[in-house]
PDB file of C-alpha atoms in Angstrom:
ATOM      1  CA  ASP A   1     -23.312  -0.067  -3.157  1.00 52.00           C
ATOM      2  CA  TYR A   2     -21.113   0.177  -0.074  1.00 62.00           C
ATOM      3  CA  SER A   3     -18.499   2.842   0.593  1.00 72.00           C
ATOM      4  CA  ASN A   4     -16.363   0.428   2.660  1.00 80.00           C
ATOM      5  CA  PHE A   5     -15.318   3.250   4.966  1.00 83.00           C
ATOM      6  CA  GLY A   6     -12.744   1.780   7.345  1.00 80.00           C
ATOM      7  CA  GLU A   7     -11.446  -0.849   4.893  1.00 86.00           C
ATOM      8  CA  SER A   8      -7.965   0.260   5.942  1.00 92.00           C
ATOM      9  CA  ILE A   9      -6.651   2.499   8.708  1.00 95.00           C
ATOM     10  CA  ALA A  10      -3.237   3.958   9.475  1.00 95.00           C
ATOM     11  CA  VAL A  11      -2.067   6.392  12.111  1.00 92.00           C
ATOM     12  CA  SER A  12       0.606   8.882  11.118  1.00 86.00           C
ATOM     13  CA  LYS A  13       3.977   8.641  12.821  1.00 79.00           C
ATOM     14  CA  SER A  14       4.155  12.410  13.283  1.00 74.00           C
ATOM     15  CA  GLU A  15       5.011  13.952  16.626  1.00 72.00           C
ATOM     16  CA  TYR A  16       2.956  17.086  16.144  1.00 74.00           C
ATOM     17  CA  PRO A  17       0.571  18.275  18.891  1.00 74.00           C
ATOM     18  CA  TYR A  18      -2.056  16.171  17.094  1.00 78.00           C
ATOM     19  CA  ARG A  19      -2.080  12.809  15.337  1.00 86.00           C
ATOM     20  CA  ARG A  20      -3.650  12.128  11.973  1.00 92.00           C
ATOM     21  CA  ILE A  21      -5.619   9.015  11.148  1.00 94.00           C
ATOM     22  CA  PHE A  22      -5.956   7.928   7.518  1.00 96.00           C
ATOM     23  CA  ILE A  23      -9.144   5.981   6.775  1.00 96.00           C
ATOM     24  CA  GLY A  24      -9.746   4.266   3.465  1.00 94.00           C
ATOM     25  CA  ALA A  25     -13.125   4.120   1.724  1.00 90.00           C
ATOM     26  CA  PRO A  26     -12.186   2.317  -1.509  1.00 87.00           C
ATOM     27  CA  ASN A  27     -15.588   2.444  -3.173  1.00 84.00           C
ATOM     28  CA  THR A  28     -15.595   6.243  -2.993  1.00 88.00           C
ATOM     29  CA  ASN A  29     -12.081   6.601  -4.418  1.00 86.00           C
ATOM     30  CA  LYS A  30     -11.221   8.599  -1.295  1.00 92.00           C
ATOM     31  CA  VAL A  31      -9.143   8.460   1.869  1.00 95.00           C
ATOM     32  CA  ILE A  32     -10.423  10.617   4.723  1.00 95.00           C
ATOM     33  CA  VAL A  33      -7.845  12.106   7.074  1.00 96.00           C
ATOM     34  CA  MET A  34      -8.985  12.733  10.628  1.00 94.00           C
ATOM     35  CA  GLU A  35      -7.105  14.770  13.218  1.00 91.00           C
ATOM     36  CA  TYR A  36      -7.068  13.635  16.831  1.00 85.00           C
ATOM     37  CA  LYS A  37      -6.563  16.571  19.154  1.00 81.00           C
ATOM     38  CA  SER A  38      -7.721  17.313  22.700  1.00 80.00           C
ATOM     39  CA  ASN A  39      -9.489  13.932  22.854  1.00 83.00           C
ATOM     40  CA  LYS A  40     -11.577  14.755  19.781  1.00 87.00           C
ATOM     41  CA  PHE A  41     -11.653  13.424  16.220  1.00 86.00           C
ATOM     42  CA  SER A  42     -12.403  15.806  13.367  1.00 92.00           C
ATOM     43  CA  PRO A  43     -12.204  15.309   9.565  1.00 93.00           C
ATOM     44  CA  LYS A  44      -9.490  17.469   8.056  1.00 93.00           C
ATOM     45  CA  PHE A  45      -8.500  16.352   4.553  1.00 96.00           C
ATOM     46  CA  ILE A  46      -9.746  14.288   1.618  1.00 96.00           C
ATOM     47  CA  ILE A  47      -7.200  12.426  -0.515  1.00 96.00           C
ATOM     48  CA  ASN A  48      -8.126  11.377  -4.035  1.00 94.00           C
ATOM     49  CA  GLN A  49      -5.063   9.887  -5.729  1.00 94.00           C
ATOM     50  CA  ASP A  50      -2.712  12.826  -6.449  1.00 93.00           C
ATOM     51  CA  GLN A  51      -5.200  15.416  -5.174  1.00 94.00           C
ATOM     52  CA  VAL A  52      -5.445  16.554  -1.537  1.00 95.00           C
ATOM     53  CA  SER A  53      -8.167  18.952  -0.424  1.00 94.00           C
ATOM     54  CA  LEU A  54      -9.659  20.256   2.800  1.00 92.00           C
ATOM     55  CA  TYR A  55     -12.661  18.322   4.056  1.00 89.00           C
ATOM     56  CA  ASP A  56     -15.928  20.073   3.214  1.00 85.00           C
ATOM     57  CA  ILE A  57     -18.910  18.905   5.238  1.00 79.00           C
ATOM     58  CA  ASN A  58     -21.258  20.337   2.609  1.00 74.00           C
ATOM     59  CA  LYS A  59     -19.724  18.333  -0.230  1.00 78.00           C
ATOM     60  CA  GLN A  60     -21.201  14.870  -0.671  1.00 75.00           C
ATOM     61  CA  ILE A  61     -18.860  11.900  -1.053  1.00 75.00           C
ATOM     62  CA  THR A  62     -20.196   9.637  -3.782  1.00 73.00           C
ATOM     63  CA  LYS A  63     -19.540   5.986  -4.578  1.00 71.00           C
ATOM     64  CA  ASN A  64     -17.878   4.749  -7.769  1.00 72.00           C
ATOM     65  CA  PRO A  65     -17.688   1.296  -9.361  1.00 68.00           C
ATOM     66  CA  SER A  66     -14.401  -0.542  -8.918  1.00 73.00           C
ATOM     67  CA  ARG A  67     -13.539  -0.159 -12.611  1.00 73.00           C
ATOM     68  CA  LYS A  68     -13.275   3.575 -11.922  1.00 75.00           C
ATOM     69  CA  ASN A  69     -11.996   3.738  -8.345  1.00 75.00           C
ATOM     70  CA  GLY A  70      -9.481   0.883  -8.682  1.00 84.00           C
ATOM     71  CA  LEU A  71      -9.986   0.277  -4.931  1.00 88.00           C
ATOM     72  CA  PHE A  72      -7.996   3.369  -3.970  1.00 93.00           C
ATOM     73  CA  GLY A  73      -7.425   3.189  -0.216  1.00 92.00           C
ATOM     74  CA  LYS A  74      -7.505  -0.601   0.017  1.00 92.00           C
ATOM     75  CA  LYS A  75      -4.219  -0.530   1.946  1.00 95.00           C
ATOM     76  CA  ILE A  76      -2.671   2.392   3.870  1.00 97.00           C
ATOM     77  CA  TYR A  77       0.752   2.326   5.483  1.00 97.00           C
ATOM     78  CA  SER A  78       2.773   4.992   7.323  1.00 95.00           C
ATOM     79  CA  TRP A  79       6.463   5.149   8.266  1.00 94.00           C
ATOM     80  CA  ILE A  80       9.300   7.548   9.073  1.00 93.00           C
ATOM     81  CA  TYR A  81      12.421   8.046   6.989  1.00 93.00           C
ATOM     82  CA  GLN A  82      14.999  10.646   8.090  1.00 91.00           C
ATOM     83  CA  ASN A  83      12.347  12.763   9.838  1.00 89.00           C
ATOM     84  CA  HIS A  84      10.031  12.545   6.828  1.00 90.00           C
ATOM     85  CA  HIS A  85       6.598  11.279   7.871  1.00 92.00           C
ATOM     86  CA  LEU A  86       5.495   9.277   4.840  1.00 94.00           C
ATOM     87  CA  VAL A  87       2.236   7.565   3.919  1.00 96.00           C
ATOM     88  CA  ALA A  88       1.539   5.013   1.177  1.00 97.00           C
ATOM     89  CA  ILE A  89      -1.951   4.398  -0.218  1.00 97.00           C
ATOM     90  CA  THR A  90      -2.608   1.612  -2.704  1.00 96.00           C
ATOM     91  CA  GLN A  91      -4.928   1.393  -5.686  1.00 93.00           C
ATOM     92  CA  HIS A  92      -5.002  -2.379  -6.115  1.00 86.00           C
ATOM     93  CA  LEU A  93      -6.902  -2.822  -9.341  1.00 87.00           C
ATOM     94  CA  PHE A  94      -4.731  -0.317 -11.192  1.00 89.00           C
ATOM     95  CA  ASN A  95      -1.440  -1.599  -9.678  1.00 90.00           C
ATOM     96  CA  VAL A  96      -0.561   1.805  -8.242  1.00 93.00           C
ATOM     97  CA  VAL A  97       0.847   2.990  -4.905  1.00 96.00           C
ATOM     98  CA  TYR A  98       0.666   6.700  -4.048  1.00 96.00           C
ATOM     99  CA  ILE A  99       3.173   8.292  -1.666  1.00 96.00           C
ATOM    100  CA  TYR A 100       2.502  11.377   0.487  1.00 95.00           C
ATOM    101  CA  GLU A 101       4.290  13.351   3.178  1.00 93.00           C
ATOM    102  CA  ASP A 102       2.472  14.278   6.362  1.00 93.00           C
ATOM    103  CA  LEU A 103       3.500  17.841   7.228  1.00 92.00           C
ATOM    104  CA  PRO A 104       2.182  20.245   9.900  1.00 89.00           C
ATOM    105  CA  SER A 105       0.725  22.381   7.112  1.00 90.00           C
ATOM    106  CA  GLY A 106      -1.063  19.460   5.445  1.00 92.00           C
ATOM    107  CA  ILE A 107      -0.700  16.346   3.310  1.00 94.00           C
ATOM    108  CA  VAL A 108       1.574  16.682   0.275  1.00 94.00           C
ATOM    109  CA  PHE A 109       1.530  14.310  -2.700  1.00 95.00           C
ATOM    110  CA  LEU A 110       5.039  13.079  -3.526  1.00 94.00           C
ATOM    111  CA  ALA A 111       4.956  10.272  -6.060  1.00 94.00           C
ATOM    112  CA  LYS A 112       2.914   7.690  -7.928  1.00 95.00           C
ATOM    113  CA  ILE A 113       4.500   4.249  -8.114  1.00 95.00           C
ATOM    114  CA  THR A 114       3.371   1.993 -10.936  1.00 91.00           C
ATOM    115  CA  LEU A 115       4.376  -1.499 -11.947  1.00 82.00           C
ATOM    116  CA  ASP A 116       5.703  -2.309 -15.387  1.00 75.00           C
ATOM    117  CA  TYR A 117       4.047  -5.625 -16.203  1.00 65.00           C
ATOM    118  CA  SER A 118       4.587  -7.974 -19.114  1.00 63.00           C
ATOM    119  CA  LEU A 119       2.059  -8.210 -21.926  1.00 47.00           C
ATOM    120  CA  ASP A 120       0.968 -11.740 -21.032  1.00 55.00           C
ATOM    121  CA  GLU A 121      -0.346 -10.658 -17.626  1.00 66.00           C
ATOM    122  CA  ILE A 122      -3.766  -9.288 -16.773  1.00 69.00           C
ATOM    123  CA  PRO A 123      -3.097  -6.126 -14.715  1.00 68.00           C
ATOM    124  CA  TYR A 124      -6.112  -6.257 -12.433  1.00 67.00           C
ATOM    125  CA  VAL A 125      -5.269  -9.655 -10.919  1.00 74.00           C
ATOM    126  CA  MET A 126      -1.704  -8.799  -9.899  1.00 84.00           C
ATOM    127  CA  ASN A 127      -2.663  -7.293  -6.516  1.00 88.00           C
ATOM    128  CA  PHE A 128       0.334  -4.976  -6.509  1.00 92.00           C
ATOM    129  CA  GLY A 129       0.319  -3.286  -3.101  1.00 93.00           C
ATOM    130  CA  GLU A 130      -1.383  -6.144  -1.263  1.00 94.00           C
ATOM    131  CA  ASP A 131       0.998  -5.436   1.612  1.00 96.00           C
ATOM    132  CA  ILE A 132       3.679  -2.821   2.274  1.00 97.00           C
ATOM    133  CA  ILE A 133       6.476  -2.653   4.830  1.00 97.00           C
ATOM    134  CA  PHE A 134       9.397  -0.298   5.470  1.00 97.00           C
ATOM    135  CA  ASN A 135      12.698  -1.900   6.399  1.00 97.00           C
ATOM    136  CA  ASP A 136      14.785   0.232   8.779  1.00 95.00           C
ATOM    137  CA  PHE A 137      17.820  -1.928   8.078  1.00 96.00           C
ATOM    138  CA  ASP A 138      18.168  -0.878   4.435  1.00 96.00           C
ATOM    139  CA  SER A 139      15.743   2.087   4.239  1.00 96.00           C
ATOM    140  CA  HIS A 140      13.738   0.436   1.462  1.00 97.00           C
ATOM    141  CA  LEU A 141       9.993   0.220   1.033  1.00 97.00           C
ATOM    142  CA  TYR A 142       8.866  -3.330   0.155  1.00 98.00           C
ATOM    143  CA  ILE A 143       5.668  -3.834  -1.858  1.00 97.00           C
ATOM    144  CA  SER A 144       4.092  -7.227  -2.386  1.00 96.00           C
ATOM    145  CA  SER A 145       2.370  -8.390  -5.560  1.00 93.00           C
ATOM    146  CA  PRO A 146       0.976 -11.889  -4.917  1.00 91.00           C
ATOM    147  CA  ASN A 147      -0.257 -12.594  -8.445  1.00 86.00           C
ATOM    148  CA  SER A 148       2.634 -11.203 -10.485  1.00 87.00           C
ATOM    149  CA  PHE A 149       4.285 -13.323 -13.169  1.00 84.00           C
ATOM    150  CA  GLY A 150       1.227 -15.390 -13.925  1.00 80.00           C
ATOM    151  CA  GLY A 151       0.337 -16.048 -10.287  1.00 82.00           C
ATOM    152  CA  ILE A 152       3.813 -16.945  -9.034  1.00 86.00           C
ATOM    153  CA  GLY A 153       3.992 -13.874  -6.818  1.00 89.00           C
ATOM    154  CA  ALA A 154       6.746 -11.340  -6.167  1.00 92.00           C
ATOM    155  CA  ILE A 155       8.041  -8.613  -3.881  1.00 96.00           C
ATOM    156  CA  PHE A 156       9.372  -5.315  -5.188  1.00 96.00           C
ATOM    157  CA  ARG A 157      11.342  -2.680  -3.325  1.00 96.00           C
ATOM    158  CA  ILE A 158      12.320   0.950  -3.734  1.00 95.00           C
ATOM    159  CA  ALA A 159      14.693   3.165  -1.753  1.00 93.00           C
ATOM    160  CA  SER A 160      12.894   5.679   0.463  1.00 89.00           C
ATOM    161  CA  LYS A 161      15.273   8.418  -0.640  1.00 87.00           C
ATOM    162  CA  GLU A 162      13.730   8.185  -4.110  1.00 87.00           C
ATOM    163  CA  LEU A 163      10.334   8.937  -2.594  1.00 86.00           C
ATOM    164  CA  SER A 164      11.083  11.577   0.015  1.00 74.00           C
ATOM    165  CA  ASN A 165      12.935  14.045  -2.199  1.00 71.00           C
ATOM    166  CA  GLY A 166       9.882  14.644  -4.396  1.00 66.00           C
ATOM    167  CA  SER A 167      11.984  14.740  -7.583  1.00 65.00           C
ATOM    168  CA  PHE A 168       9.927  12.130  -9.442  1.00 67.00           C
ATOM    169  CA  LYS A 169       6.155  12.451  -9.547  1.00 85.00           C
ATOM    170  CA  GLU A 170       5.777   9.096 -11.284  1.00 89.00           C
ATOM    171  CA  ILE A 171       8.049   6.123 -10.701  1.00 91.00           C
ATOM    172  CA  LYS A 172       7.686   2.936 -12.745  1.00 90.00           C
ATOM    173  CA  LEU A 173       9.103  -0.141 -11.073  1.00 90.00           C
ATOM    174  CA  SER A 174      10.926  -2.578 -13.321  1.00 85.00           C
ATOM    175  CA  LYS A 175      12.888  -5.783 -12.909  1.00 84.00           C
ATOM    176  CA  ASP A 176      15.632  -3.681 -11.321  1.00 89.00           C
ATOM    177  CA  ASN A 177      13.255  -3.205  -8.387  1.00 93.00           C
ATOM    178  CA  LEU A 178      12.386  -6.885  -8.170  1.00 94.00           C
ATOM    179  CA  TYR A 179      13.475  -8.186  -4.773  1.00 95.00           C
ATOM    180  CA  PHE A 180      12.198 -11.757  -4.789  1.00 94.00           C
ATOM    181  CA  THR A 181       9.934 -14.097  -6.734  1.00 91.00           C
ATOM    182  CA  ASN A 182       8.205 -17.095  -5.250  1.00 88.00           C
ATOM    183  CA  MET A 183      10.153 -20.343  -5.642  1.00 82.00           C
ATOM    184  CA  MET A 184       7.595 -22.551  -3.909  1.00 74.00           C
ATOM    185  CA  ASP A 185       5.597 -25.042  -5.936  1.00 60.00           C
ATOM    186  CA  THR A 186       2.423 -23.360  -7.216  1.00 54.00           C
ATOM    187  CA  SER A 187       1.325 -26.087  -9.603  1.00 54.00           C
ATOM    188  CA  LYS A 188      -2.034 -26.405  -7.851  1.00 63.00           C
ATOM    189  CA  GLY A 189      -2.923 -22.738  -8.339  1.00 64.00           C
ATOM    190  CA  PHE A 190      -2.238 -19.389  -6.684  1.00 73.00           C
ATOM    191  CA  SER A 191      -0.242 -19.699  -3.460  1.00 81.00           C
ATOM    192  CA  GLY A 192      -0.963 -16.205  -2.194  1.00 85.00           C
ATOM    193  CA  PHE A 193       2.762 -15.536  -1.965  1.00 90.00           C
ATOM    194  CA  ALA A 194       3.433 -12.251  -0.078  1.00 92.00           C
ATOM    195  CA  LYS A 195      -0.181 -11.836   0.960  1.00 93.00           C
ATOM    196  CA  ALA A 196       1.423 -10.490   4.141  1.00 95.00           C
ATOM    197  CA  ILE A 197       4.984  -9.307   4.670  1.00 97.00           C
ATOM    198  CA  THR A 198       6.889  -7.950   7.650  1.00 97.00           C
ATOM    199  CA  VAL A 199      10.472  -7.314   8.759  1.00 97.00           C
ATOM    200  CA  GLY A 200      12.141  -9.761  11.121  1.00 95.00           C
ATOM    201  CA  PRO A 201      14.469  -8.747  13.972  1.00 91.00           C
ATOM    202  CA  ASP A 202      17.514  -9.235  11.758  1.00 93.00           C
ATOM    203  CA  GLY A 203      16.174  -7.179   8.852  1.00 95.00           C
ATOM    204  CA  ARG A 204      15.133 -10.163   6.752  1.00 96.00           C
ATOM    205  CA  ILE A 205      11.692 -10.153   5.158  1.00 97.00           C
ATOM    206  CA  VAL A 206       9.142 -12.615   6.545  1.00 97.00           C
ATOM    207  CA  VAL A 207       6.585 -13.600   3.920  1.00 95.00           C
ATOM    208  CA  GLY A 208       3.165 -15.174   4.342  1.00 93.00           C
ATOM    209  CA  VAL A 209       2.079 -17.758   1.755  1.00 90.00           C
ATOM    210  CA  PRO A 210      -1.434 -18.634   2.988  1.00 86.00           C
ATOM    211  CA  GLN A 211      -2.535 -20.896   0.126  1.00 81.00           C
ATOM    212  CA  TYR A 212       0.636 -22.940  -0.148  1.00 78.00           C
ATOM    213  CA  GLY A 213      -0.237 -26.642  -0.267  1.00 72.00           C
ATOM    214  CA  TYR A 214      -3.767 -26.073  -1.513  1.00 71.00           C
ATOM    215  CA  GLY A 215      -4.836 -29.169  -3.404  1.00 65.00           C
ATOM    216  CA  ASN A 216      -2.294 -31.350  -1.619  1.00 63.00           C
ATOM    217  CA  GLU A 217      -3.941 -31.542   1.789  1.00 57.00           C
ATOM    218  CA  LEU A 218      -3.317 -34.640   3.842  1.00 59.00           C
ATOM    219  CA  ALA A 219      -5.389 -35.686   6.821  1.00 53.00           C
ATOM    220  CA  GLN A 220      -5.640 -32.830   9.338  1.00 55.00           C
ATOM    221  CA  GLN A 221      -3.134 -30.742   7.394  1.00 65.00           C
ATOM    222  CA  LEU A 222      -3.454 -26.968   7.198  1.00 71.00           C
ATOM    223  CA  THR A 223      -2.633 -25.016   4.061  1.00 78.00           C
ATOM    224  CA  GLY A 224      -0.196 -22.153   4.155  1.00 83.00           C
ATOM    225  CA  ALA A 225       3.436 -21.422   4.941  1.00 85.00           C
ATOM    226  CA  ILE A 226       5.827 -18.638   5.795  1.00 88.00           C
ATOM    227  CA  MET A 227       9.165 -17.895   4.209  1.00 90.00           C
ATOM    228  CA  VAL A 228      12.109 -15.898   5.557  1.00 94.00           C
ATOM    229  CA  ILE A 229      14.205 -14.292   2.824  1.00 91.00           C
TER     230      ILE A 229
END
């Protein structure tokens, strides 16, 4: 029964006279965009998947069950690519990432990224879009999927130029976009591979594996690991 407003937050990288703040409310299937200008916050836009509309104070925002909202707005990430101010918003349960461009005139929907999964996997447990990072070194967007391939975990990537030109409204990632699959031992269950990802100072991807070692704890041992790939 909760809207979960504030589940995720991202500030646009734009250099306009104002800054926009994207706030996720997954249980409403909405992301609210606030503008910060002259030391004041004001709601400006509502994003609902591929639809962007002006905020209407008289229009009630309703809640939806997760089977319908897919947790849209669970993760929001913003970055800059060749002067394009881009924003990614995930829809975890449907394995979808939506891409938008933040322009002075408004928010423009660019593309819907989906994951092509094998028939032996259950889509809703894949957590595609658990974390997202842009790598300046190769201009690729990296998207984690901790439970892909039966719980092994994987990271996918896509070139930002494919997103910013707006030529493809729907992009389905395949094995050609597969960057890395977890090679750590996961015999004791899910390792949480790529629960968190970031870019190291040399452009390599640093991966969090928080449940690595679960079931094999020794005295005073912590579970979890990181991997640099």
